[in-house]
Short mmCIF file of C-alpha atoms in Angstrom, two decimals:
data_model
loop_
_atom_site.label_atom_id
_atom_site.label_comp_id
_atom_site.label_asym_id
_atom_site.label_seq_id
_atom_site.Cartn_x
_atom_site.Cartn_y
_atom_site.Cartn_z
CA MET A 26 -48.38 11.89 6.97
CA ARG A 27 -50.59 8.87 6.33
CA PHE A 28 -48.38 7.87 3.34
CA GLU A 29 -45.07 8.03 5.26
CA TRP A 30 -45.23 4.33 6.10
CA PHE A 31 -45.76 3.59 2.36
CA LYS A 32 -42.74 5.78 1.36
CA LYS A 33 -40.47 4.03 3.81
CA ILE A 34 -41.51 0.55 2.61
CA TRP A 35 -41.08 1.60 -1.04
CA ALA A 36 -37.62 3.14 -0.34
CA SER A 37 -36.48 -0.06 1.43
CA ALA A 38 -37.84 -2.26 -1.39
CA LEU A 39 -36.07 -0.06 -4.05
CA LEU A 40 -32.75 -0.30 -2.18
CA ALA A 41 -33.17 -4.07 -1.95
CA ILE A 42 -33.85 -4.64 -5.62
CA THR A 43 -31.27 -2.11 -6.89
CA PRO A 44 -28.34 -4.62 -6.77
CA ALA A 45 -30.41 -7.06 -8.82
CA ILE A 46 -31.13 -4.35 -11.34
CA ALA A 47 -27.45 -3.29 -11.36
CA TYR A 48 -26.38 -6.93 -11.76
CA ALA A 49 -27.85 -6.94 -15.28
CA GLN A 50 -25.18 -4.37 -16.31
CA PRO A 51 -21.76 -5.43 -17.54
CA ALA A 52 -19.13 -5.99 -14.82
CA GLN A 53 -17.08 -3.10 -16.28
CA ASP A 54 -19.98 -0.75 -15.93
CA LEU A 55 -20.52 -1.80 -12.25
CA THR A 56 -16.85 -1.31 -11.46
CA GLN A 57 -16.74 2.04 -13.23
CA ALA A 58 -19.87 3.14 -11.39
CA TRP A 59 -18.22 2.44 -8.02
CA PHE A 60 -15.03 4.37 -8.86
CA TYR A 61 -16.98 7.30 -10.37
CA ALA A 62 -19.75 7.40 -7.70
CA SER A 63 -20.28 10.71 -6.01
CA SER A 64 -21.69 9.20 -2.81
CA GLU A 65 -21.08 6.27 -0.45
CA THR A 66 -24.68 5.19 -0.90
CA ASP A 67 -24.13 4.73 -4.66
CA ARG A 68 -20.91 2.86 -3.92
CA THR A 69 -22.72 0.44 -1.63
CA ILE A 70 -25.23 -0.38 -4.40
CA GLN A 71 -22.47 -1.10 -6.91
CA HIS A 72 -20.44 -3.12 -4.41
CA GLY A 73 -23.45 -5.32 -3.65
CA ALA A 74 -24.06 -5.83 -7.39
CA LEU A 75 -20.44 -6.79 -7.98
CA GLU A 76 -20.63 -9.34 -5.15
CA SER A 77 -23.72 -10.92 -6.73
CA ALA A 78 -22.24 -10.90 -10.22
CA SER A 79 -18.87 -12.26 -9.08
CA LYS A 80 -20.40 -15.69 -8.44
CA THR A 81 -20.60 -16.31 -12.15
CA ASP A 82 -18.62 -13.56 -13.83
CA ASN A 83 -14.81 -13.55 -13.83
CA THR A 84 -14.67 -9.81 -14.76
CA ALA A 85 -16.93 -9.04 -11.82
CA MET A 86 -14.61 -10.97 -9.57
CA PHE A 87 -11.72 -8.77 -10.74
CA GLY A 88 -13.84 -5.68 -10.33
CA LEU A 89 -14.90 -6.71 -6.82
CA GLY A 90 -11.28 -7.38 -5.78
CA ALA A 91 -10.22 -3.98 -7.09
CA VAL A 92 -13.08 -2.25 -5.22
CA GLN A 93 -12.23 -4.17 -2.03
CA PHE A 94 -8.58 -3.19 -2.35
CA PHE A 95 -9.19 0.54 -2.75
CA SER A 96 -11.89 0.46 -0.03
CA ALA A 97 -9.31 -0.90 2.36
CA ILE A 98 -6.80 1.83 1.43
CA GLU A 99 -9.57 4.45 1.80
CA GLY A 100 -10.64 3.10 5.10
CA PHE A 101 -7.05 3.24 6.54
CA SER A 102 -6.55 6.73 5.11
CA GLN A 103 -9.75 7.82 6.77
CA ASP A 104 -8.56 6.39 10.12
CA MET A 105 -5.27 8.19 9.85
CA LEU A 106 -7.01 11.47 8.97
CA LYS A 107 -9.37 10.96 11.96
CA PHE A 108 -6.38 10.60 14.28
CA GLY A 109 -4.57 13.59 12.70
CA LEU A 110 -1.61 11.96 10.91
CA ALA A 111 0.47 14.96 10.00
CA SER A 112 1.44 13.83 6.48
CA HIS A 113 0.38 17.15 5.02
CA ASP A 114 2.45 19.51 7.18
CA ASN A 115 5.74 17.87 7.91
CA GLU A 116 8.37 15.92 6.01
CA LEU A 117 7.80 12.59 7.78
CA ARG A 118 5.56 11.47 4.86
CA ALA A 119 6.91 8.03 4.24
CA LEU A 120 4.63 6.61 6.97
CA LEU A 121 1.68 7.06 4.64
CA PRO A 122 2.40 8.80 1.28
CA LEU A 123 -1.14 10.20 0.87
CA PRO A 124 -1.93 13.91 0.67
CA LEU A 125 -4.23 13.94 3.69
CA PRO A 126 -6.06 17.21 4.32
CA HIS A 127 -5.49 19.05 7.54
CA ASN A 128 -7.49 17.95 10.58
CA ALA A 129 -7.34 20.67 13.23
CA THR A 130 -9.29 18.66 15.83
CA PRO A 131 -8.30 14.95 15.55
CA GLU A 132 -9.66 12.29 17.82
CA ALA A 133 -7.53 11.05 20.70
CA LEU A 134 -5.37 8.08 19.73
CA THR A 135 -4.12 5.27 21.95
CA TYR A 136 -1.63 2.47 21.19
CA GLY A 137 -4.46 -0.07 21.25
CA GLY A 138 -6.49 2.15 18.92
CA LEU A 139 -3.61 2.26 16.43
CA ARG A 140 -3.09 -1.49 16.53
CA GLN A 141 -6.85 -1.99 15.98
CA ALA A 142 -6.81 0.36 12.99
CA LEU A 143 -3.98 -1.79 11.51
CA ILE A 144 -5.84 -5.05 12.26
CA ASP A 145 -8.97 -3.67 10.56
CA PHE A 146 -6.91 -2.60 7.57
CA GLU A 147 -5.31 -5.98 7.37
CA THR A 148 -8.67 -7.72 7.51
CA GLU A 149 -10.13 -5.70 4.60
CA LEU A 150 -6.99 -6.02 2.56
CA GLU A 151 -6.79 -9.77 3.08
CA ASN A 152 -10.37 -10.06 1.81
CA ALA A 153 -9.29 -8.13 -1.33
CA ARG A 154 -6.25 -10.34 -1.81
CA ALA A 155 -8.34 -13.49 -1.57
CA THR A 156 -10.81 -12.18 -4.09
CA LEU A 157 -8.11 -11.19 -6.56
CA ALA A 158 -6.47 -14.60 -6.12
CA SER A 159 -9.84 -16.11 -7.23
CA VAL A 160 -9.78 -14.42 -10.60
CA ASP A 161 -9.38 -17.07 -13.28
CA THR A 162 -6.23 -16.19 -15.24
CA ASN A 163 -7.38 -18.33 -18.18
CA GLU A 164 -10.55 -16.38 -18.72
CA PRO A 165 -9.95 -12.91 -20.13
CA VAL A 166 -11.05 -9.86 -18.11
CA ALA A 167 -10.93 -6.21 -19.10
CA ILE A 168 -11.97 -3.07 -17.15
CA SER A 169 -11.22 0.45 -18.32
CA ILE A 170 -10.96 3.21 -15.72
CA ASN A 171 -10.41 6.89 -16.29
CA PHE A 172 -8.42 8.01 -13.29
CA ALA A 173 -9.46 11.63 -13.85
CA ASN A 174 -13.08 10.56 -13.07
CA ALA A 175 -12.30 7.97 -10.38
CA ARG A 176 -12.83 9.34 -6.90
CA PHE A 177 -10.98 8.55 -3.68
CA ASN A 178 -13.01 9.20 -0.48
CA ILE A 179 -10.20 10.31 1.78
CA THR A 180 -12.56 12.00 4.31
CA GLY A 181 -15.13 9.24 4.73
CA GLN A 182 -17.99 11.64 4.17
CA GLU A 183 -21.23 10.56 2.37
CA SER A 184 -20.51 12.92 -0.50
CA ILE A 185 -17.33 12.34 -2.58
CA PRO A 186 -16.36 15.53 -4.39
CA ASN A 187 -14.73 15.70 -7.84
CA GLU A 188 -11.62 17.17 -6.27
CA GLN A 189 -10.89 13.84 -4.57
CA SER A 190 -9.75 12.11 -7.85
CA PHE A 191 -7.19 9.38 -8.22
CA VAL A 192 -5.16 11.59 -10.48
CA GLY A 193 -4.94 14.14 -7.67
CA LEU A 194 -4.04 11.41 -5.16
CA ILE A 195 -1.32 10.06 -7.46
CA ALA A 196 0.07 13.54 -8.07
CA GLY A 197 0.10 14.29 -4.34
CA ALA A 198 1.79 10.96 -3.48
CA GLN A 199 4.41 11.52 -6.22
CA SER A 200 5.32 14.99 -4.99
CA MET A 201 5.53 13.69 -1.41
CA THR A 202 7.77 10.74 -2.18
CA THR A 203 9.94 12.14 -5.00
CA GLY A 204 9.57 15.92 -4.65
CA THR A 205 8.23 16.14 -8.23
CA ASN A 206 4.86 15.92 -9.89
CA ALA A 207 4.85 14.49 -13.45
CA VAL A 208 1.00 14.39 -13.57
CA PRO A 209 -0.61 17.13 -15.72
CA ALA A 210 -3.74 18.43 -13.86
CA ASP A 211 -6.01 18.71 -16.94
CA GLN A 212 -5.23 15.42 -18.77
CA GLU A 213 -7.41 12.30 -18.86
CA PHE A 214 -5.81 9.11 -17.76
CA LYS A 215 -7.74 6.08 -19.05
CA PHE A 216 -6.29 2.67 -18.44
CA ARG A 217 -7.49 -0.77 -19.44
CA PHE A 218 -6.88 -3.31 -16.65
CA ASP A 219 -6.69 -7.03 -17.62
CA ASN A 220 -5.70 -10.40 -16.18
CA ALA A 221 -2.07 -9.34 -15.74
CA ASP A 222 -3.21 -6.37 -13.68
CA ALA A 223 -5.33 -8.60 -11.41
CA ILE A 224 -2.04 -10.49 -10.60
CA TRP A 225 -0.25 -7.09 -10.13
CA LEU A 226 -2.92 -5.87 -7.70
CA GLU A 227 -2.79 -9.11 -5.70
CA GLY A 228 0.96 -8.61 -5.53
CA TYR A 229 0.49 -5.14 -4.17
CA ALA A 230 -1.88 -6.50 -1.56
CA ASN A 231 0.95 -8.76 -0.34
CA VAL A 232 3.41 -5.86 -0.29
CA ILE A 233 1.11 -3.91 2.11
CA LEU A 234 0.04 -6.99 4.16
CA GLY A 235 3.69 -7.86 4.78
CA GLN A 236 4.43 -4.41 6.19
CA VAL A 237 1.33 -4.50 8.47
CA ASP A 238 2.17 -8.00 9.65
CA PHE A 239 5.67 -7.01 10.51
CA LEU A 240 4.58 -4.06 12.56
CA LEU A 241 1.89 -5.99 14.39
CA ALA A 242 4.35 -8.79 15.16
CA HIS A 243 5.97 -6.44 17.67
CA ASP A 244 5.15 -4.45 20.73
CA PHE A 245 6.02 -0.87 19.87
CA SER A 246 4.03 0.70 22.78
CA ARG A 247 7.10 2.38 24.41
CA THR A 248 7.99 4.00 21.09
CA PHE A 249 4.31 5.11 20.63
CA ASP A 250 4.09 6.61 24.16
CA ALA A 251 7.33 8.57 23.96
CA SER A 252 7.58 9.60 20.33
CA PHE A 253 4.48 9.06 18.16
CA HIS A 254 3.29 12.62 18.75
CA LEU A 255 5.91 13.18 16.04
CA PHE A 256 3.39 11.66 13.59
CA PHE A 257 0.14 12.53 15.50
CA PRO A 258 0.96 15.84 17.04
CA LYS A 259 -2.49 16.77 18.25
CA SER A 260 -4.07 13.38 19.11
CA ASN A 261 -3.62 13.51 22.91
CA LEU A 262 -0.65 11.11 23.08
CA PRO A 263 0.89 10.58 26.52
CA LEU A 264 3.75 13.13 26.32
CA GLN A 265 2.13 15.61 24.01
CA GLU A 266 1.31 18.28 26.54
CA ASP A 267 4.73 18.19 28.13
CA LEU A 268 6.84 18.04 24.99
CA ILE A 269 4.85 19.90 22.34
CA PRO A 270 2.04 21.83 24.05
CA ASN A 271 1.79 24.09 20.94
CA GLY A 272 2.51 21.43 18.37
CA TYR A 273 5.51 21.85 16.04
CA GLU A 274 4.70 25.47 15.16
CA GLY A 275 7.26 27.97 14.05
CA ARG A 276 9.44 25.50 12.27
CA GLY A 277 10.86 25.90 8.78
CA GLY A 278 11.55 22.93 6.53
CA MET A 279 12.39 19.41 7.53
CA PHE A 280 13.03 19.09 11.30
CA GLY A 281 13.12 22.88 11.56
CA HIS A 282 11.62 22.70 15.03
CA ASP A 283 14.09 21.55 17.75
CA GLY A 284 11.41 19.41 19.31
CA MET A 285 11.03 17.36 16.09
CA ILE A 286 14.78 16.64 16.11
CA ALA A 287 14.60 15.49 19.71
CA ASP A 288 11.50 13.35 19.15
CA ALA A 289 13.06 11.78 15.99
CA ILE A 290 16.07 10.78 18.15
CA THR A 291 13.69 9.38 20.77
CA PHE A 292 11.92 7.37 18.05
CA ILE A 293 15.16 5.90 16.80
CA HIS A 294 16.43 5.19 20.34
CA LEU A 295 13.27 3.21 21.19
CA LEU A 296 13.33 1.05 18.05
CA ASP A 297 13.71 -1.99 20.27
CA TRP A 298 10.43 -3.91 19.84
CA PRO A 299 9.80 -7.23 21.56
CA VAL A 300 8.13 -9.96 19.50
CA VAL A 301 4.55 -10.53 20.69
CA GLU A 302 3.09 -12.37 17.69
CA ALA A 303 5.89 -14.48 16.23
CA GLU A 304 3.61 -15.98 13.56
CA ARG A 305 3.25 -12.57 11.96
CA ARG A 306 7.01 -12.42 11.30
CA THR A 307 6.66 -15.67 9.44
CA ASP A 308 3.68 -14.26 7.61
CA PHE A 309 5.86 -11.30 6.60
CA ALA A 310 8.37 -13.60 5.03
CA ARG A 311 5.60 -15.52 3.27
CA HIS A 312 4.15 -12.26 1.81
CA MET A 313 7.61 -11.34 0.49
CA THR A 314 7.99 -14.72 -1.23
CA GLU A 315 4.50 -14.24 -2.69
CA ILE A 316 5.54 -10.91 -4.14
CA ALA A 317 8.23 -12.58 -6.13
CA ARG A 318 6.00 -15.35 -7.33
CA LEU A 319 3.26 -13.02 -8.43
CA SER A 320 5.66 -10.63 -10.05
CA ARG A 321 6.89 -13.47 -12.24
CA ALA A 322 3.33 -14.51 -13.05
CA ASN A 323 2.42 -10.88 -13.79
CA TRP A 324 5.23 -10.42 -16.27
CA ALA A 325 4.53 -13.79 -17.87
CA ALA A 326 0.99 -12.55 -18.54
CA ILE A 327 2.17 -9.14 -19.81
CA THR A 328 4.80 -10.45 -22.22
CA VAL A 329 2.25 -12.58 -24.18
CA GLU A 330 -0.12 -9.66 -24.73
CA THR A 331 -0.40 -8.63 -28.36
CA ASP A 332 -2.47 -5.39 -28.01
CA ASN A 333 -1.29 -2.03 -26.78
CA ALA A 334 -4.49 -0.36 -25.50
CA ASN A 335 -4.09 1.97 -22.59
CA GLU A 336 -1.88 -0.41 -20.65
CA TRP A 337 -1.38 0.18 -16.90
CA LEU A 338 1.81 -1.79 -16.88
CA PRO A 339 3.02 -2.32 -20.49
CA GLY A 340 5.62 -4.85 -21.61
CA PRO A 341 8.58 -4.09 -23.87
CA GLN A 342 6.40 -5.18 -26.89
CA GLN A 343 3.95 -2.34 -25.99
CA PRO A 344 6.04 0.78 -26.63
CA GLY A 345 5.23 4.28 -25.55
CA ILE A 346 5.87 6.67 -22.71
CA HIS A 347 3.55 5.91 -19.77
CA PRO A 348 1.46 9.02 -19.09
CA LEU A 349 1.71 8.80 -15.28
CA THR A 350 5.23 7.57 -14.77
CA GLY A 351 6.87 9.17 -17.80
CA ILE A 352 8.79 5.91 -18.34
CA GLU A 353 8.97 3.53 -21.22
CA VAL A 354 9.32 -0.09 -20.36
CA THR A 355 12.27 -1.89 -21.99
CA GLN A 356 13.35 -5.53 -22.05
CA GLU A 357 16.44 -4.54 -20.00
CA MET A 358 14.21 -3.14 -17.28
CA VAL A 359 12.17 -6.28 -17.14
CA ASP A 360 15.25 -8.51 -17.13
CA GLY A 361 16.74 -6.48 -14.24
CA TRP A 362 13.47 -6.63 -12.29
CA MET A 363 13.27 -10.41 -12.72
CA GLN A 364 16.77 -10.73 -11.36
CA SER A 365 15.77 -8.61 -8.35
CA MET A 366 12.81 -10.92 -7.76
CA ASP A 367 15.19 -13.93 -7.95
CA LEU A 368 17.31 -12.32 -5.27
CA LEU A 369 14.31 -11.52 -3.05
CA GLU A 370 13.12 -15.14 -3.24
CA ALA A 371 16.60 -16.54 -2.59
CA VAL A 372 17.11 -14.14 0.37
CA MET A 373 13.81 -15.08 1.96
CA ALA A 374 14.59 -18.77 1.50
CA GLY A 375 18.01 -18.32 3.13
CA LYS A 376 19.76 -19.35 -0.04
CA ARG A 377 21.46 -15.94 -0.47
CA LEU A 378 22.95 -13.89 2.27
CA VAL A 379 22.72 -10.13 2.63
CA PRO A 380 26.08 -8.44 3.08
CA HIS A 381 26.83 -6.51 6.33
CA TRP A 382 29.32 -3.59 6.12
CA ARG A 383 31.13 -4.78 9.27
CA PHE A 384 31.59 -8.48 8.63
CA GLU A 385 33.64 -9.35 5.57
CA GLY A 386 33.09 -12.93 4.38
CA ARG A 387 29.84 -13.41 6.34
CA GLY A 388 26.31 -12.30 5.50
CA LEU A 389 22.87 -12.12 7.16
CA ASN A 390 20.54 -15.02 6.79
CA LEU A 391 17.20 -13.26 6.75
CA LYS A 392 15.25 -16.49 6.81
CA SER A 393 16.75 -17.24 10.23
CA TYR A 394 16.24 -13.66 11.29
CA PHE A 395 12.47 -13.58 10.51
CA GLU A 396 11.93 -16.96 12.04
CA SER A 397 13.52 -15.70 15.24
CA THR A 398 11.40 -14.59 18.17
CA GLN A 399 14.05 -12.07 19.40
CA ASN A 400 13.21 -8.42 19.42
CA PHE A 401 13.42 -6.02 16.48
CA ASP A 402 16.33 -3.64 16.96
CA PRO A 403 17.48 -2.18 13.66
CA VAL A 404 20.17 -0.05 15.25
CA LEU A 405 22.00 -3.03 16.75
CA LEU A 406 21.33 -4.92 13.55
CA LEU A 407 23.11 -2.13 11.60
CA THR A 408 25.91 -1.57 14.03
CA GLY A 409 26.70 -5.33 14.39
CA PRO A 410 25.70 -6.86 17.79
CA GLY A 411 22.17 -7.64 16.61
CA ALA A 412 23.45 -9.22 13.46
CA LEU A 413 25.85 -11.75 15.03
CA PRO A 414 23.31 -14.52 15.69
CA TYR A 415 22.26 -14.55 11.94
CA LEU A 416 25.65 -14.24 10.28
CA GLU A 417 26.80 -17.12 8.10
CA LYS A 418 29.48 -17.93 5.42
CA GLY A 419 27.96 -18.64 2.12
CA ASN A 420 26.57 -17.07 -1.06
CA ILE A 421 26.66 -13.37 -0.24
CA ILE A 422 25.04 -10.85 -2.60
CA THR A 423 27.81 -8.67 -4.03
CA GLN A 424 27.75 -4.92 -4.73
CA GLN A 425 28.59 -5.59 -8.37
CA GLU A 426 25.61 -7.96 -8.65
CA TRP A 427 23.16 -5.39 -7.15
CA ARG A 428 24.70 -2.53 -9.16
CA ALA A 429 24.19 -4.50 -12.44
CA ILE A 430 20.52 -4.99 -11.55
CA GLN A 431 20.08 -1.25 -10.78
CA ASN A 432 21.78 -0.41 -14.09
CA LEU A 433 19.33 -2.64 -16.07
CA VAL A 434 16.26 -1.30 -14.25
CA GLY A 435 17.55 2.27 -14.38
CA ARG A 436 19.46 3.84 -11.51
CA ARG A 437 17.75 7.22 -11.83
CA ASN A 438 14.27 5.81 -11.82
CA PHE A 439 14.85 2.63 -9.71
CA GLY A 440 12.48 3.74 -6.95
CA MET A 441 9.73 4.77 -9.29
CA VAL A 442 10.07 1.53 -11.32
CA ALA A 443 10.08 -0.58 -8.18
CA ALA A 444 6.93 1.14 -6.90
CA TRP A 445 5.24 0.68 -10.30
CA PHE A 446 6.41 -2.83 -11.09
CA ASN A 447 5.67 -4.12 -7.55
#
């Protein structure tokens, strides 16, 4: 026992100097070590080393931003698992298209607790976005990652098993959102990420941050209290014991349980959310505009690439069927996507109007809508009364225009391409 104090001091010293030792490794090795790590302790060491290296190493800056991004996604997934999000056993999976394992005894969830989880997620993701924005696009970076070896800690435990791989995660998300799985279980998926992909990942951070900002801009507590047991059926929500004392058991298929149908109707009925943080609606619009800007920058970087080595998002000059998406990128697809980004930017600036089925000759000015402090009521927006304050005559997007874009990108795979291209 007399040597216990010495062991503790030695262990602390070793942990302190490990990042300095790891810093001597190339930034790609540090990033790979984080993604391939089998424990959270190992990840902490690699994260610290990347932080130190990023002060002088552009590739380490990219690696750090990627690690921060996926750490944020992991953290939010872990929170949703902790509270028992039922993405694994019902068809309401669009809320979070991640194959979460079953949690039979989730923690109690409150409205304040859910907002805090979203705020924490936003804070971590904003850190990742800022880091990715700091990557020097004029200094080449390159990091190869084999998704078959990369692990995603969806449970938050110290040990990260092999089964929690990015390939399995992508396969599960694909089957949940499209009903198909194009990912072979036994194939390696090695991709080389470069400067264009740093821009791509920053764009994706803006995609998610915009959604979080829009949700937090509003008070959705009434909807939470009366219907969110639809998503968290065993998390001790206010009406859980009265409405679904035994959960949604005995159902078959989507909305096979009568209670689910009733609760879905309640959810839709209560989609009338007062604005409580108006600046977040403005932030949502800013993120959407950033998506368009970054997508253009991303494709500008892609189209000047002359190699074709394990590209995550290849250009038309880098032919081949992508192993995860099963799609080959063509110039027509890129042209169509750029047109859609032009529309997105014009819509968010109020220069183009969105057509409304009920009002011929007038369209929605979404810039005015998102700058408004009125409540969010998508039902009244769709049926007409909620749209009236924002209707204008002007340059309305036509069906023919939108159909032409879809035809270029690919009608059959438009959703997949949009999710991939960002």
